[in-house]
Amino acid sequence: MLMFLSPITIITCIVFFVFVYQAGAGEKKEHLYKILVIGELGTGKTSIIKRYVHQFFSQHYRATIGVDFALKVLNWNADTLIRLQLWDIAGQERFGNMTRVYYKEAVGAFVVFDVTRASTFEAVTKWKGDLDNKVQLADGSPVPCVLLANKCDQAKEGLVNNTTQMDEFCKDKGFIGWYETSAKENINIDEAARFLVTKILEKEKANKLSDEERDRDRVVLESNDTSKKSEKPRSGCC
């Protein structure tokens, strides 16, 4: 017996199958990365995070106590979705016992200083050293870290006025790069974050390839070892 469907039923079925197809075709590979934002009190860490995540700036933030969190979702490309878990570490927490807990499982970091206060730049080395001592990647290397020279819309003090020396400083201290930023004017916030995420992805890919190479070498060695054991000893004559 033939069954006849109404035009509305046919359209509904078509829409349903298109939706299912798009849902299946639109599946993306997802990454979740923990990013630390550290530096002296009052350098603008919270302002940077608010600007990056919410596109919002205020002159009236209270000092962060302990640690705060924010989540940024990036449609990195057609196949990749990245979730950044940004940890806003209070400036007064430096070298405290809890920082090791806060840093755990981080894969990237920003160290922030205030270009209008040279003293906050002087503390950068200590923050970076504390970071490197308390968290490493799975291969034992330091987490990728970007230096942010914040409040660049205001008068600058110290080394930040010399680009060449800043480049040398970052290379010497193990920073992968640095940016002049302004949360107030939204300068280089997105660019710095994209640079850091790119380096994290590159490091993750390199580590994965290294793991695959080690696995292949292990298989070859085990195969050779098995072949040697299976050989029958030759009998000698006397």
mmCIF file of C-alpha atoms in Angstrom:
data_model
loop_
_atom_site.group_PDB
_atom_site.id
_atom_site.type_symbol
_atom_site.label_atom_id
_atom_site.label_comp_id
_atom_site.label_asym_id
_atom_site.label_seq_id
_atom_site.Cartn_x
_atom_site.Cartn_y
_atom_site.Cartn_z
ATOM 1 C CA MET A 1 0.000 0.000 0.000
ATOM 2 C CA LEU A 2 1.380 3.383 -0.982
ATOM 3 C CA MET A 3 1.711 6.068 1.635
ATOM 4 C CA PHE A 4 1.460 9.724 0.700
ATOM 5 C CA LEU A 5 3.105 12.341 2.922
ATOM 6 C CA SER A 6 1.852 15.870 3.161
ATOM 7 C CA PRO A 7 4.146 18.700 1.951
ATOM 8 C CA ILE A 8 4.547 19.914 5.568
ATOM 9 C CA THR A 9 5.684 16.444 6.680
ATOM 10 C CA ILE A 10 8.163 16.237 3.812
ATOM 11 C CA ILE A 11 9.612 19.671 4.618
ATOM 12 C CA THR A 12 9.860 18.742 8.301
ATOM 13 C CA CYS A 13 11.754 15.562 7.450
ATOM 14 C CA ILE A 14 14.138 17.439 5.158
ATOM 15 C CA VAL A 15 14.869 20.055 7.822
ATOM 16 C CA PHE A 16 15.457 17.324 10.393
ATOM 17 C CA PHE A 17 17.927 15.398 8.215
ATOM 18 C CA VAL A 18 19.763 18.604 7.238
ATOM 19 C CA PHE A 19 20.075 19.511 10.925
ATOM 20 C CA VAL A 20 21.407 16.052 11.805
ATOM 21 C CA TYR A 21 23.885 16.174 8.924
ATOM 22 C CA GLN A 22 25.149 19.620 9.882
ATOM 23 C CA ALA A 23 25.466 18.596 13.526
ATOM 24 C CA GLY A 24 27.556 15.607 12.563
ATOM 25 C CA ALA A 25 29.613 17.516 10.008
ATOM 26 C CA GLY A 26 30.136 20.418 12.386
ATOM 27 C CA GLU A 27 31.815 18.463 15.154
ATOM 28 C CA LYS A 28 35.064 20.121 16.165
ATOM 29 C CA LYS A 29 38.124 18.962 17.989
ATOM 30 C CA GLU A 30 38.096 20.653 21.390
ATOM 31 C CA HIS A 31 40.998 21.747 23.577
ATOM 32 C CA LEU A 32 40.890 23.022 27.154
ATOM 33 C CA TYR A 33 43.934 25.021 28.213
ATOM 34 C CA LYS A 34 44.712 26.474 31.614
ATOM 35 C CA ILE A 35 46.403 29.874 31.324
ATOM 36 C CA LEU A 36 47.904 31.747 34.275
ATOM 37 C CA VAL A 37 47.875 35.543 34.523
ATOM 38 C CA ILE A 38 50.430 36.618 37.128
ATOM 39 C CA GLY A 39 52.331 39.716 38.193
ATOM 40 C CA GLU A 40 52.531 42.380 40.874
ATOM 41 C CA LEU A 41 49.483 43.922 42.541
ATOM 42 C CA GLY A 42 47.852 46.679 40.486
ATOM 43 C CA THR A 43 49.443 45.859 37.136
ATOM 44 C CA GLY A 44 46.051 45.387 35.447
ATOM 45 C CA LYS A 45 45.747 41.598 35.314
ATOM 46 C CA THR A 46 42.012 41.602 36.049
ATOM 47 C CA SER A 47 41.440 44.439 33.572
ATOM 48 C CA ILE A 48 43.237 42.496 30.833
ATOM 49 C CA ILE A 49 41.111 39.406 31.457
ATOM 50 C CA LYS A 50 37.850 41.397 31.556
ATOM 51 C CA ARG A 51 38.749 43.148 28.313
ATOM 52 C CA TYR A 52 39.715 39.895 26.603
ATOM 53 C CA VAL A 53 36.761 37.815 27.775
ATOM 54 C CA HIS A 54 33.964 40.384 28.029
ATOM 55 C CA GLN A 55 35.250 43.316 25.938
ATOM 56 C CA PHE A 56 34.738 45.479 29.001
ATOM 57 C CA PHE A 57 36.913 47.918 30.953
ATOM 58 C CA SER A 58 36.393 49.656 34.276
ATOM 59 C CA GLN A 59 38.609 51.930 36.356
ATOM 60 C CA HIS A 60 37.120 50.488 39.544
ATOM 61 C CA TYR A 61 38.211 46.901 40.085
ATOM 62 C CA ARG A 62 38.852 45.639 43.570
ATOM 63 C CA ALA A 63 42.154 43.895 44.175
ATOM 64 C CA THR A 64 41.871 40.168 43.525
ATOM 65 C CA ILE A 65 42.078 38.051 46.656
ATOM 66 C CA GLY A 66 43.569 34.604 46.168
ATOM 67 C CA VAL A 67 42.554 33.576 42.669
ATOM 68 C CA ASP A 68 39.749 34.301 40.211
ATOM 69 C CA PHE A 69 38.682 32.518 37.025
ATOM 70 C CA ALA A 70 37.328 33.367 33.598
ATOM 71 C CA LEU A 71 36.550 31.296 30.499
ATOM 72 C CA LYS A 72 37.195 32.356 26.916
ATOM 73 C CA VAL A 73 35.927 30.230 24.015
ATOM 74 C CA LEU A 74 37.749 30.526 20.695
ATOM 75 C CA ASN A 75 36.550 29.175 17.366
ATOM 76 C CA TRP A 76 40.155 28.713 16.326
ATOM 77 C CA ASN A 77 39.402 27.388 12.859
ATOM 78 C CA ALA A 78 36.804 25.298 11.057
ATOM 79 C CA ASP A 79 37.930 22.146 12.878
ATOM 80 C CA THR A 80 39.086 23.387 16.280
ATOM 81 C CA LEU A 81 37.374 24.841 19.335
ATOM 82 C CA ILE A 82 39.588 26.109 22.153
ATOM 83 C CA ARG A 83 38.482 26.870 25.692
ATOM 84 C CA LEU A 84 40.874 29.004 27.702
ATOM 85 C CA GLN A 85 40.566 28.814 31.466
ATOM 86 C CA LEU A 86 42.199 32.035 32.641
ATOM 87 C CA TRP A 87 43.468 32.029 36.220
ATOM 88 C CA ASP A 88 43.803 35.514 37.676
ATOM 89 C CA ILE A 89 46.386 35.113 40.469
ATOM 90 C CA ALA A 90 46.447 37.871 43.095
ATOM 91 C CA GLY A 91 49.644 39.926 43.142
ATOM 92 C CA GLN A 92 50.146 39.469 46.855
ATOM 93 C CA GLU A 93 50.151 35.671 46.374
ATOM 94 C CA ARG A 94 53.688 35.727 44.998
ATOM 95 C CA PHE A 95 55.811 32.869 46.330
ATOM 96 C CA GLY A 96 53.051 31.762 48.714
ATOM 97 C CA ASN A 97 52.536 28.083 49.419
ATOM 98 C CA MET A 98 49.261 28.039 47.457
ATOM 99 C CA THR A 99 50.789 29.180 44.158
ATOM 100 C CA ARG A 100 52.004 25.649 43.450
ATOM 101 C CA VAL A 101 48.374 24.511 43.624
ATOM 102 C CA TYR A 102 47.222 27.413 41.445
ATOM 103 C CA TYR A 103 49.902 26.736 38.825
ATOM 104 C CA LYS A 104 49.226 23.002 38.571
ATOM 105 C CA GLU A 105 48.402 21.723 35.040
ATOM 106 C CA ALA A 106 48.849 25.151 33.414
ATOM 107 C CA VAL A 107 50.087 25.025 29.810
ATOM 108 C CA GLY A 108 50.738 28.737 29.307
ATOM 109 C CA ALA A 109 51.099 32.001 31.182
ATOM 110 C CA PHE A 110 51.155 35.779 30.997
ATOM 111 C CA VAL A 111 53.386 37.772 33.325
ATOM 112 C CA VAL A 112 52.094 41.338 33.572
ATOM 113 C CA PHE A 113 53.860 44.517 34.651
ATOM 114 C CA ASP A 114 52.848 48.177 34.692
ATOM 115 C CA VAL A 115 54.905 50.371 32.328
ATOM 116 C CA THR A 116 54.292 53.380 34.596
ATOM 117 C CA ARG A 117 55.915 51.651 37.609
ATOM 118 C CA ALA A 118 59.451 50.376 37.120
ATOM 119 C CA SER A 119 59.231 48.421 40.373
ATOM 120 C CA THR A 120 56.655 46.062 38.837
ATOM 121 C CA PHE A 121 59.085 45.301 36.013
ATOM 122 C CA GLU A 122 61.830 44.552 38.513
ATOM 123 C CA ALA A 123 59.589 41.828 39.985
ATOM 124 C CA VAL A 124 59.050 40.135 36.598
ATOM 125 C CA THR A 125 62.157 37.950 36.903
ATOM 126 C CA LYS A 126 61.032 36.628 40.279
ATOM 127 C CA TRP A 127 57.538 35.825 38.978
ATOM 128 C CA LYS A 128 59.009 33.993 35.982
ATOM 129 C CA GLY A 129 61.419 32.064 38.193
ATOM 130 C CA ASP A 130 58.617 31.088 40.561
ATOM 131 C CA LEU A 131 56.512 29.921 37.613
ATOM 132 C CA ASP A 132 59.315 27.794 36.143
ATOM 133 C CA ASN A 133 60.041 26.212 39.526
ATOM 134 C CA LYS A 134 56.449 25.194 40.201
ATOM 135 C CA VAL A 135 55.031 24.004 36.877
ATOM 136 C CA GLN A 136 56.429 22.322 33.772
ATOM 137 C CA LEU A 137 54.974 20.656 30.710
ATOM 138 C CA ALA A 138 54.821 16.870 30.394
ATOM 139 C CA ASP A 139 58.235 16.828 28.686
ATOM 140 C CA GLY A 140 59.790 18.792 31.559
ATOM 141 C CA SER A 141 60.132 22.066 29.662
ATOM 142 C CA PRO A 142 58.842 25.430 30.967
ATOM 143 C CA VAL A 143 55.303 26.443 30.027
ATOM 144 C CA PRO A 144 55.182 29.023 27.193
ATOM 145 C CA CYS A 145 55.088 32.458 28.808
ATOM 146 C CA VAL A 146 54.412 35.907 27.303
ATOM 147 C CA LEU A 147 55.404 39.160 29.008
ATOM 148 C CA LEU A 148 52.767 41.926 28.922
ATOM 149 C CA ALA A 149 53.886 45.543 29.338
ATOM 150 C CA ASN A 150 50.491 46.867 30.395
ATOM 151 C CA LYS A 151 49.072 50.432 30.505
ATOM 152 C CA CYS A 152 51.052 51.418 27.399
ATOM 153 C CA ASP A 153 48.560 54.247 26.807
ATOM 154 C CA GLN A 154 50.317 56.097 29.653
ATOM 155 C CA ALA A 155 53.849 57.477 30.141
ATOM 156 C CA LYS A 156 56.413 54.671 30.274
ATOM 157 C CA GLU A 157 59.283 54.089 32.673
ATOM 158 C CA GLY A 158 62.436 52.023 32.342
ATOM 159 C CA LEU A 159 63.472 49.316 29.907
ATOM 160 C CA VAL A 160 60.184 49.158 28.012
ATOM 161 C CA ASN A 161 61.253 52.299 26.122
ATOM 162 C CA ASN A 162 64.009 50.279 24.429
ATOM 163 C CA THR A 163 62.602 47.580 22.150
ATOM 164 C CA THR A 164 65.955 45.933 21.465
ATOM 165 C CA GLN A 165 66.788 45.613 25.142
ATOM 166 C CA MET A 166 63.313 44.267 25.877
ATOM 167 C CA ASP A 167 63.790 41.616 23.198
ATOM 168 C CA GLU A 168 67.116 40.622 24.750
ATOM 169 C CA PHE A 169 65.608 40.579 28.240
ATOM 170 C CA CYS A 170 62.803 38.236 27.149
ATOM 171 C CA LYS A 171 65.220 35.917 25.366
ATOM 172 C CA ASP A 172 67.494 35.816 28.410
ATOM 173 C CA LYS A 173 64.649 35.128 30.867
ATOM 174 C CA GLY A 174 62.882 32.505 28.760
ATOM 175 C CA PHE A 175 59.826 34.461 27.595
ATOM 176 C CA ILE A 176 58.558 33.433 24.159
ATOM 177 C CA GLY A 177 57.698 37.071 23.406
ATOM 178 C CA TRP A 178 56.339 40.338 24.779
ATOM 179 C CA TYR A 179 53.618 42.849 23.929
ATOM 180 C CA GLU A 180 52.803 46.375 24.956
ATOM 181 C CA THR A 181 49.165 46.222 26.022
ATOM 182 C CA SER A 182 46.408 48.476 27.248
ATOM 183 C CA ALA A 183 43.231 47.051 28.721
ATOM 184 C CA LYS A 184 41.720 50.527 28.692
ATOM 185 C CA GLU A 185 42.321 51.157 24.973
ATOM 186 C CA ASN A 186 42.136 47.471 23.976
ATOM 187 C CA ILE A 187 45.667 47.405 22.563
ATOM 188 C CA ASN A 188 47.301 44.050 21.698
ATOM 189 C CA ILE A 189 45.178 41.994 24.116
ATOM 190 C CA ASP A 190 43.753 39.664 21.468
ATOM 191 C CA GLU A 191 47.067 39.581 19.592
ATOM 192 C CA ALA A 192 49.035 38.515 22.664
ATOM 193 C CA ALA A 193 46.512 35.791 23.499
ATOM 194 C CA ARG A 194 46.490 34.441 19.949
ATOM 195 C CA PHE A 195 50.287 34.366 19.933
ATOM 196 C CA LEU A 196 50.370 32.384 23.181
ATOM 197 C CA VAL A 197 47.720 29.897 22.032
ATOM 198 C CA THR A 198 49.595 29.392 18.735
ATOM 199 C CA LYS A 199 52.762 28.520 20.658
ATOM 200 C CA ILE A 200 50.837 26.157 22.943
ATOM 201 C CA LEU A 201 49.404 24.334 19.928
ATOM 202 C CA GLU A 202 52.843 24.119 18.302
ATOM 203 C CA LYS A 203 54.360 22.707 21.497
ATOM 204 C CA GLU A 204 51.529 20.199 21.873
ATOM 205 C CA LYS A 205 51.955 19.047 18.273
ATOM 206 C CA ALA A 206 55.737 18.700 18.663
ATOM 207 C CA ASN A 207 55.336 16.652 21.859
ATOM 208 C CA LYS A 208 52.772 14.413 20.173
ATOM 209 C CA LEU A 209 55.133 13.754 17.262
ATOM 210 C CA SER A 210 57.952 12.967 19.697
ATOM 211 C CA ASP A 211 55.712 10.501 21.542
ATOM 212 C CA GLU A 212 54.753 8.817 18.264
ATOM 213 C CA GLU A 213 58.411 8.524 17.252
ATOM 214 C CA ARG A 214 59.282 6.948 20.608
ATOM 215 C CA ASP A 215 56.394 4.496 20.223
ATOM 216 C CA ARG A 216 57.594 3.522 16.738
ATOM 217 C CA ASP A 217 61.150 3.016 17.981
ATOM 218 C CA ARG A 218 59.868 0.892 20.858
ATOM 219 C CA VAL A 219 57.874 -1.316 18.463
ATOM 220 C CA VAL A 220 60.921 -1.766 16.213
ATOM 221 C CA LEU A 221 63.181 -2.655 19.156
ATOM 222 C CA GLU A 222 60.666 -5.107 20.579
ATOM 223 C CA SER A 223 60.193 -6.670 17.143
ATOM 224 C CA ASN A 224 63.937 -7.102 16.680
ATOM 225 C CA ASP A 225 64.276 -8.557 20.175
ATOM 226 C CA THR A 226 61.507 -11.078 19.470
ATOM 227 C CA SER A 227 63.147 -12.106 16.190
ATOM 228 C CA LYS A 228 66.451 -12.760 17.926
ATOM 229 C CA LYS A 229 64.802 -14.905 20.590
ATOM 230 C CA SER A 230 62.955 -16.973 17.969
ATOM 231 C CA GLU A 231 66.137 -17.938 16.134
ATOM 232 C CA LYS A 232 67.168 -21.528 16.820
ATOM 233 C CA PRO A 233 70.755 -22.021 17.962
ATOM 234 C CA ARG A 234 72.917 -23.676 15.367
ATOM 235 C CA SER A 235 74.257 -27.103 16.250
ATOM 236 C CA GLY A 236 78.002 -27.546 16.092
ATOM 237 C CA CYS A 237 80.006 -30.599 15.221
ATOM 238 C CA CYS A 238 82.865 -32.014 17.242
#
